[in-house]
Short mmCIF file of C-alpha atoms (C1' of nucleotides) and ligand atoms in Angstrom, two decimals:
data_model
loop_
_atom_site.label_atom_id
_atom_site.label_comp_id
_atom_site.label_asym_id
_atom_site.label_seq_id
_atom_site.Cartn_x
_atom_site.Cartn_y
_atom_site.Cartn_z
CA MET A 4 -16.05 -9.55 15.20
CA ASN A 5 -17.64 -6.22 14.91
CA THR A 6 -21.64 -6.00 14.61
CA VAL A 7 -23.72 -3.46 12.54
CA GLN A 8 -24.80 -1.70 15.70
CA ASN A 9 -21.44 -1.88 17.36
CA LEU A 10 -19.86 0.28 14.14
CA ILE A 11 -22.87 2.85 13.76
CA ASP A 12 -22.65 3.16 17.83
CA ILE A 13 -18.94 3.82 17.12
CA LEU A 14 -19.42 6.63 14.43
CA LYS A 15 -22.23 8.04 16.30
CA GLN A 16 -19.87 8.71 19.36
CA ALA A 17 -17.54 10.47 17.16
CA GLY A 18 -20.16 12.76 16.17
CA MET A 19 -20.86 11.77 12.99
CA ARG A 20 -24.21 11.48 11.18
CA ILE A 21 -25.69 8.17 10.53
CA THR A 22 -26.53 8.20 6.78
CA PRO A 23 -27.73 5.29 4.61
CA GLN A 24 -24.24 4.92 2.67
CA ARG A 25 -22.60 4.74 5.92
CA ARG A 26 -25.16 2.15 7.35
CA ALA A 27 -24.63 0.12 4.31
CA ILE A 28 -20.68 0.20 4.38
CA CYS A 29 -21.21 -0.91 8.12
CA ALA A 30 -23.32 -3.72 7.44
CA TYR A 31 -20.98 -4.77 4.42
CA LEU A 32 -18.52 -4.95 6.95
CA ALA A 33 -20.26 -6.60 10.11
CA GLU A 34 -21.67 -9.34 7.76
CA ASN A 35 -18.71 -10.36 5.56
CA ASP A 36 -15.98 -11.98 7.13
CA ASN A 37 -13.81 -11.37 3.90
CA HIS A 38 -11.08 -8.66 3.85
CA PRO A 39 -12.27 -6.33 1.05
CA THR A 40 -11.13 -3.46 -0.64
CA ALA A 41 -12.89 -0.03 -1.10
CA ALA A 42 -13.68 -1.39 -4.81
CA MET A 43 -15.11 -4.58 -3.48
CA ILE A 44 -17.77 -3.02 -0.95
CA TYR A 45 -18.80 -0.48 -3.89
CA ASP A 46 -19.04 -3.17 -6.35
CA ASP A 47 -21.32 -4.89 -3.88
CA LEU A 48 -23.36 -2.14 -2.76
CA LYS A 49 -24.14 -0.58 -5.89
CA ALA A 50 -26.76 -2.96 -6.70
CA GLU A 51 -29.20 -1.96 -3.71
CA MET A 52 -27.30 1.63 -3.59
CA PRO A 53 -27.05 2.72 -7.26
CA SER A 54 -26.32 6.31 -6.38
CA LEU A 55 -23.43 5.24 -3.83
CA SER A 56 -19.95 6.72 -4.92
CA LEU A 57 -16.87 4.98 -4.53
CA MET A 58 -15.72 8.49 -2.78
CA THR A 59 -17.85 7.86 0.14
CA VAL A 60 -16.76 4.15 0.55
CA TYR A 61 -13.24 5.43 0.96
CA ASN A 62 -14.30 8.33 3.29
CA THR A 63 -16.39 5.76 5.78
CA LEU A 64 -13.34 3.33 5.55
CA ASN A 65 -10.98 5.75 6.34
CA THR A 66 -13.01 7.04 8.96
CA LEU A 67 -13.57 4.08 10.77
CA ALA A 68 -9.78 2.79 10.53
CA ASN A 69 -8.88 6.21 12.03
CA LEU A 70 -11.53 5.52 15.00
CA GLY A 71 -9.87 1.96 15.58
CA ALA A 72 -13.32 0.43 14.38
CA ILE A 73 -11.35 -1.43 11.35
CA HIS A 74 -8.08 -2.65 10.54
CA VAL A 75 -6.02 -1.62 7.24
CA ILE A 76 -4.34 -4.95 6.17
CA GLY A 77 -2.54 -3.19 3.08
CA GLN A 78 -2.02 -4.40 -0.21
CA ALA A 79 -2.44 -8.33 -0.93
CA GLY A 80 -0.18 -8.82 -4.02
CA ASP A 81 -2.57 -6.78 -6.01
CA ASP A 82 -2.34 -2.85 -5.94
CA THR A 83 -5.24 -2.38 -3.62
CA VAL A 84 -5.71 -1.76 0.16
CA HIS A 85 -7.44 -4.12 2.14
CA TYR A 86 -9.56 -4.00 5.26
CA ASP A 87 -10.46 -6.12 8.03
CA ALA A 88 -13.46 -5.99 10.08
CA ASP A 89 -11.86 -7.94 13.00
CA THR A 90 -9.89 -6.14 15.46
CA GLU A 91 -8.71 -8.78 17.50
CA PRO A 92 -5.17 -9.64 17.43
CA HIS A 93 -4.61 -12.19 14.88
CA ILE A 94 -2.62 -13.25 11.52
CA ASN A 95 -3.72 -12.63 7.97
CA VAL A 96 -2.67 -15.01 5.82
CA ILE A 97 -2.36 -13.84 2.28
CA CYS A 98 -2.31 -16.06 -1.15
CA ILE A 99 0.06 -14.05 -3.31
CA ASN A 100 -1.69 -15.78 -6.34
CA CYS A 101 -5.39 -15.22 -5.95
CA GLN A 102 -5.35 -12.72 -2.96
CA LYS A 103 -7.53 -15.06 -0.74
CA ILE A 104 -6.87 -13.95 2.68
CA VAL A 105 -7.62 -16.22 6.15
CA ASP A 106 -7.41 -15.56 9.66
CA VAL A 107 -5.07 -17.45 11.82
CA PRO A 108 -5.41 -16.62 15.52
CA SER A 109 -2.10 -17.24 17.93
CA GLU A 110 -1.86 -17.00 21.71
CA HIS A 111 1.89 -15.99 20.99
CA LEU A 112 0.54 -12.75 19.74
CA VAL A 113 0.62 -11.47 23.38
CA GLU A 114 4.05 -12.38 24.06
CA ILE A 115 5.34 -10.47 20.78
CA ARG A 116 3.55 -7.65 21.60
CA GLN A 117 5.25 -7.65 25.16
CA ASP A 118 8.60 -7.98 23.37
CA ILE A 119 8.00 -4.85 21.63
CA ASP A 120 6.80 -2.71 24.56
CA ARG A 121 9.93 -3.76 26.30
CA GLN A 122 12.53 -3.19 23.47
CA SER A 123 11.35 -0.44 21.39
CA GLY A 124 10.13 2.50 23.25
CA TYR A 125 7.25 3.08 21.03
CA ARG A 126 3.66 3.34 22.32
CA LEU A 127 1.96 1.01 20.06
CA ILE A 128 -1.40 1.76 18.42
CA GLY A 129 -2.12 -1.24 15.81
CA SER A 130 -0.71 -3.91 13.84
CA ARG A 131 -0.55 -5.72 10.37
CA LEU A 132 0.69 -9.24 10.72
CA SER A 133 0.63 -10.91 7.48
CA PHE A 134 2.20 -13.94 6.32
CA TYR A 135 2.47 -14.81 2.45
CA GLY A 136 1.91 -17.74 0.55
CA LEU A 137 0.00 -20.00 -1.67
CA CYS A 138 -3.47 -21.23 -0.57
CA PRO A 139 -4.32 -24.92 -0.86
CA ASP A 140 -6.15 -24.13 -4.26
CA CYS A 141 -3.41 -22.45 -5.64
CA GLN A 142 -0.93 -24.79 -4.59
CA ALA A 143 -3.04 -27.78 -6.27
CA LYS A 144 -3.03 -25.76 -9.61
CA ALA A 145 0.81 -24.92 -9.67
CA GLU A 146 1.54 -28.86 -9.18
CA SER A 147 -0.98 -30.02 -12.02
CA SER A 148 0.40 -27.31 -14.20
CA SER A 149 4.08 -27.97 -14.04
CA GLY A 150 3.58 -31.38 -14.55
CA HIS A 151 4.51 -33.99 -12.30
CA MET B 12 22.19 -8.56 7.34
CA ASN B 13 22.97 -9.00 3.68
CA THR B 14 26.55 -7.98 2.76
CA VAL B 15 26.98 -6.45 -0.94
CA GLN B 16 28.72 -9.21 -2.42
CA ASN B 17 25.94 -11.39 -1.05
CA LEU B 18 23.36 -9.55 -2.86
CA ILE B 19 25.66 -9.68 -5.86
CA ASP B 20 26.27 -12.99 -5.99
CA ILE B 21 22.33 -13.73 -5.77
CA LEU B 22 21.74 -11.50 -8.73
CA LYS B 23 24.80 -13.45 -10.90
CA GLN B 24 23.39 -17.13 -9.78
CA ALA B 25 19.98 -15.65 -11.31
CA GLY B 26 21.65 -15.07 -14.52
CA MET B 27 21.37 -11.39 -14.27
CA ARG B 28 24.42 -9.03 -15.38
CA ILE B 29 26.27 -7.10 -12.69
CA THR B 30 25.74 -3.22 -13.39
CA PRO B 31 27.50 -0.13 -11.80
CA GLN B 32 23.57 0.76 -11.07
CA ARG B 33 22.83 -2.81 -9.76
CA ARG B 34 26.10 -2.62 -7.62
CA ALA B 35 25.47 0.77 -6.09
CA ILE B 36 21.97 -0.19 -5.43
CA CYS B 37 23.20 -3.49 -3.66
CA ALA B 38 25.89 -1.43 -1.59
CA TYR B 39 23.08 0.86 -0.54
CA LEU B 40 20.90 -1.87 0.80
CA ALA B 41 23.83 -3.45 2.34
CA GLU B 42 25.50 -0.66 4.27
CA ASN B 43 22.25 1.09 5.40
CA ASP B 44 20.15 -0.53 8.34
CA ASN B 45 17.39 1.85 7.42
CA HIS B 46 13.86 0.49 5.63
CA PRO B 47 14.52 2.68 2.57
CA THR B 48 11.75 3.54 -0.51
CA ALA B 49 12.96 3.40 -4.05
CA ALA B 50 12.81 7.22 -4.02
CA MET B 51 15.13 7.41 -1.04
CA ILE B 52 17.69 5.22 -2.84
CA TYR B 53 17.40 7.04 -5.82
CA ASP B 54 18.00 10.54 -4.11
CA ASP B 55 20.85 9.21 -2.33
CA LEU B 56 22.62 7.70 -5.46
CA LYS B 57 21.93 10.38 -7.70
CA ALA B 58 24.97 12.30 -6.34
CA GLU B 59 27.55 9.79 -7.24
CA MET B 60 25.53 8.45 -10.21
CA PRO B 61 23.78 11.41 -11.75
CA SER B 62 22.50 9.16 -15.08
CA LEU B 63 20.78 6.98 -12.58
CA SER B 64 16.84 6.19 -13.35
CA LEU B 65 14.29 5.46 -10.69
CA MET B 66 13.01 3.19 -12.93
CA THR B 67 16.28 1.20 -12.48
CA VAL B 68 15.96 1.11 -8.73
CA TYR B 69 12.37 0.13 -8.94
CA ASN B 70 13.47 -2.53 -11.25
CA THR B 71 16.52 -3.82 -9.38
CA LEU B 72 14.30 -3.79 -5.92
CA ASN B 73 11.30 -5.75 -7.63
CA THR B 74 14.45 -8.05 -8.82
CA LEU B 75 15.82 -8.49 -5.48
CA ALA B 76 12.40 -8.83 -3.83
CA ASN B 77 11.15 -11.55 -6.19
CA LEU B 78 14.76 -13.38 -5.78
CA GLY B 79 13.97 -13.25 -1.95
CA ALA B 80 17.18 -11.27 -1.31
CA ILE B 81 15.18 -8.56 0.31
CA HIS B 82 11.91 -8.32 1.75
CA VAL B 83 8.95 -5.68 0.84
CA ILE B 84 7.72 -4.17 4.23
CA GLY B 85 4.94 -2.10 2.49
CA GLN B 86 3.67 1.25 3.21
CA ALA B 87 4.24 2.94 6.42
CA GLY B 88 1.82 5.55 6.55
CA ASP B 89 3.27 7.56 3.86
CA ASP B 90 2.04 6.00 0.43
CA THR B 91 5.09 4.59 -0.52
CA VAL B 92 6.67 0.84 -0.32
CA HIS B 93 9.63 0.40 1.99
CA TYR B 94 12.22 -2.35 1.80
CA ASP B 95 14.21 -4.20 4.29
CA ALA B 96 17.69 -5.69 3.39
CA ASP B 97 17.36 -7.71 6.67
CA THR B 98 15.45 -11.00 5.87
CA GLU B 99 15.99 -12.48 9.16
CA PRO B 100 12.60 -13.28 10.80
CA HIS B 101 12.02 -9.84 12.89
CA ILE B 102 9.24 -7.33 13.51
CA ASN B 103 9.06 -3.82 11.93
CA VAL B 104 7.77 -1.40 14.41
CA ILE B 105 6.51 1.90 12.51
CA CYS B 106 6.16 5.51 13.56
CA ILE B 107 3.04 6.73 11.94
CA ASN B 108 3.98 10.43 12.70
CA CYS B 109 7.53 10.23 11.20
CA GLN B 110 7.51 6.98 9.59
CA LYS B 111 10.71 5.80 11.27
CA ILE B 112 11.04 1.82 11.34
CA VAL B 113 13.18 0.00 13.90
CA ASP B 114 13.79 -4.18 14.14
CA VAL B 115 12.56 -5.81 16.97
CA PRO B 116 13.50 -9.64 16.96
CA SER B 117 11.22 -11.97 19.00
CA GLU B 118 11.81 -15.76 19.62
CA HIS B 119 7.94 -15.90 19.54
CA LEU B 120 7.96 -15.63 15.86
CA VAL B 121 9.07 -19.07 15.45
CA GLU B 122 6.21 -20.55 17.44
CA ILE B 123 3.88 -18.49 15.27
CA ARG B 124 5.08 -19.54 12.14
CA GLN B 125 4.32 -23.18 13.28
CA ASP B 126 0.91 -22.01 14.49
CA ILE B 127 0.00 -20.96 10.76
CA ASP B 128 1.50 -24.31 9.07
CA ARG B 129 -0.73 -26.11 11.30
CA GLN B 130 -3.75 -24.08 10.71
CA SER B 131 -3.84 -22.50 7.41
CA GLY B 132 -2.82 -24.87 5.04
CA TYR B 133 -0.75 -22.49 3.22
CA ARG B 134 2.68 -22.99 1.96
CA LEU B 135 4.49 -19.82 3.24
CA ILE B 136 7.10 -17.90 1.20
CA GLY B 137 7.29 -14.81 3.33
CA SER B 138 5.74 -12.48 6.07
CA ARG B 139 5.20 -8.66 6.99
CA LEU B 140 5.09 -8.02 10.43
CA SER B 141 4.28 -4.40 11.41
CA PHE B 142 3.40 -2.80 14.47
CA TYR B 143 2.54 0.90 14.39
CA GLY B 144 2.58 3.63 17.00
CA LEU B 145 4.51 6.83 18.07
CA CYS B 146 8.37 6.74 18.44
CA PRO B 147 9.90 7.87 21.37
CA ASP B 148 10.71 11.36 20.01
CA CYS B 149 7.13 11.80 18.40
CA GLN B 150 5.46 11.12 21.57
CA ALA B 151 7.73 13.78 23.28
CA LYS B 152 6.57 16.22 20.79
CA ALA B 153 3.05 15.01 21.15
CA GLU B 154 2.89 15.53 24.79
CA SER B 155 4.68 19.30 24.97
CA SER B 156 2.63 20.51 22.27
CA SER B 157 -0.78 19.07 23.65
CA GLY B 158 -0.28 19.82 27.50
CA HIS B 159 0.41 22.47 30.09
"C1'" DC C 19 37.79 -6.85 -29.77
"C1'" DG C 20 33.33 -7.78 -31.37
"C1'" DT C 21 28.68 -9.59 -31.18
"C1'" DA C 22 24.23 -10.79 -29.19
"C1'" DT C 23 21.41 -9.79 -25.84
"C1'" DA C 24 20.42 -7.95 -21.30
"C1'" DT C 25 19.65 -3.32 -19.00
"C1'" DT C 26 19.38 1.86 -18.72
"C1'" DT C 27 17.05 5.47 -19.52
"C1'" DA C 28 13.56 8.83 -20.90
"C1'" DT C 29 8.98 9.13 -21.53
"C1'" DA C 30 4.22 8.25 -21.41
"C1'" DA C 31 0.59 5.61 -19.30
"C1'" DT C 32 -1.76 3.46 -15.63
"C1'" DG C 33 -4.81 3.17 -11.96
"C1'" DA C 34 -5.57 3.74 -7.08
"C1'" DT C 35 -6.31 7.12 -3.70
"C1'" DT C 36 -7.30 12.01 -2.63
"C1'" DA C 37 -8.76 16.91 -3.21
"C1'" DT C 38 -12.55 19.96 -4.41
"C1'" DA C 39 -16.83 22.16 -4.88
"C1'" DA C 40 -21.60 22.12 -5.68
"C1'" DA C 41 -26.04 19.92 -4.42
"C1'" DG C 42 -28.05 17.30 -1.02
"C1'" DT C 43 -29.62 15.48 3.92
"C1'" DA C 44 -29.39 14.14 8.96
"C1'" DG C 45 -30.64 15.81 12.88
"C1'" DG C 46 -31.50 19.26 16.56
"C1'" DT C 47 -34.64 22.89 17.40
"C1'" DA C 48 -38.79 25.80 17.49
"C1'" DT D 8 -44.02 19.12 11.85
"C1'" DA D 9 -40.99 22.44 9.50
"C1'" DC D 10 -36.66 24.69 9.02
"C1'" DC D 11 -32.05 25.80 9.18
"C1'" DT D 12 -27.36 24.67 9.22
"C1'" DA D 13 -23.46 22.28 9.30
"C1'" DC D 14 -22.22 17.85 7.80
"C1'" DT D 15 -22.09 14.40 3.53
"C1'" DT D 16 -22.33 12.94 -0.48
"C1'" DT D 17 -21.43 12.96 -5.54
"C1'" DA D 18 -19.34 14.16 -9.82
"C1'" DT D 19 -15.37 15.57 -11.40
"C1'" DA D 20 -10.58 16.42 -11.64
"C1'" DA D 21 -5.87 16.08 -9.63
"C1'" DT D 22 -2.08 13.62 -7.50
"C1'" DC D 23 1.56 10.67 -7.43
"C1'" DA D 24 3.68 5.95 -6.87
"C1'" DT D 25 4.48 2.34 -9.78
"C1'" DT D 26 4.50 0.32 -14.28
"C1'" DA D 27 5.02 -0.13 -19.18
"C1'" DT D 28 7.31 0.99 -23.61
"C1'" DA D 29 10.70 1.43 -26.83
"C1'" DA D 30 15.39 3.46 -28.19
"C1'" DA D 31 19.97 4.01 -26.55
"C1'" DT D 32 23.68 1.87 -24.18
"C1'" DA D 33 26.72 -1.64 -22.04
"C1'" DT D 34 27.74 -6.04 -19.89
"C1'" DA D 35 29.58 -11.07 -20.45
"C1'" DC D 36 31.14 -14.16 -23.35
"C1'" DG D 37 33.78 -16.29 -26.75
MN1 LIG E 10 -8.15 -10.58 9.27
MN1 LIG E 11 13.59 -4.38 9.58
ZN1 LIG E 12 -4.83 -18.90 -3.87
ZN1 LIG E 13 8.21 9.45 14.83
#
DNA sequence: CGTATATTTATAATGATTATAAAGTAGGTA
DNA sequence: TACCTACTTTATAATCATTATAAATATACG
């Protein structure tokens, strides 16, 4: 998982200035193991930094994503893009009801990547591996409401 | 790969009416092994069916996706959702420059799904497995333009 | 064939993300 | 430390894919 300093160093090495806004966004990403949207980060940081604008959050997330420091998961059944500060290869399992996202590591990911290298001819840069389903909570709710 | 009749039967069994529009959209999906967006299908069918509306394409794609007859790949670096008529488990490899999407099968997908079943507690419904990179064509262009 | 009802269509609305440009600031320099 | 300038942030408007609405239309079934 990325540490705050790690993310800030990546920005520095890319020649970008370290602003309080960027520092706060990096801290949020490093200190939470959720899979936030731009709006989630904005809402959270607004309390401690009232002048923050959503545009800055979008800009910083795009910058970090372009540098490969974070990953773009994409939508989760809602209509908003989620980000992942964990860039280690892993699978994100998404609840289509409540949008909760959990991580699942798998040693088979390496083999899959090899399959693609051999078969596609693409020069791979990243991946977005999502499974969809109902989380345990939402399964329970679905069962109790549909009547046994 | 889905056949036209296959897709139409799925709609019928769901109690939906078989209209010329739906038939044409199902035919497009069955006869092309691309990964189209709603707009791509609309543009293509507009020639033979001038009254077709984009709304109908969206509705039909959503219906088919909800029935599990096609899969939603999500965005491909553009800002539009791509669909996949091939519902067999496979990986989509996406070019971040030209948005070309190719399929790569892998026998390791089964094992990954087992890993998730064991570790997540989610009841899985579907997956979206995308790798990103540069297709051979775009690699060639990148090299010839950047270098000696 | 005629009817009830699902569907299509045209149109407007929504909402996430991006573009723009003025105001503000980080960070190097003297 | 004070200053300068290019980079950032912010407020605001624009974009554009997708969805909502409601009137017009057509399917399926007796
Ligand atoms: Mn994750
Ligand atoms: Mn595919
Ligand atoms: Zn859930
Ligand atoms: Zn390409």
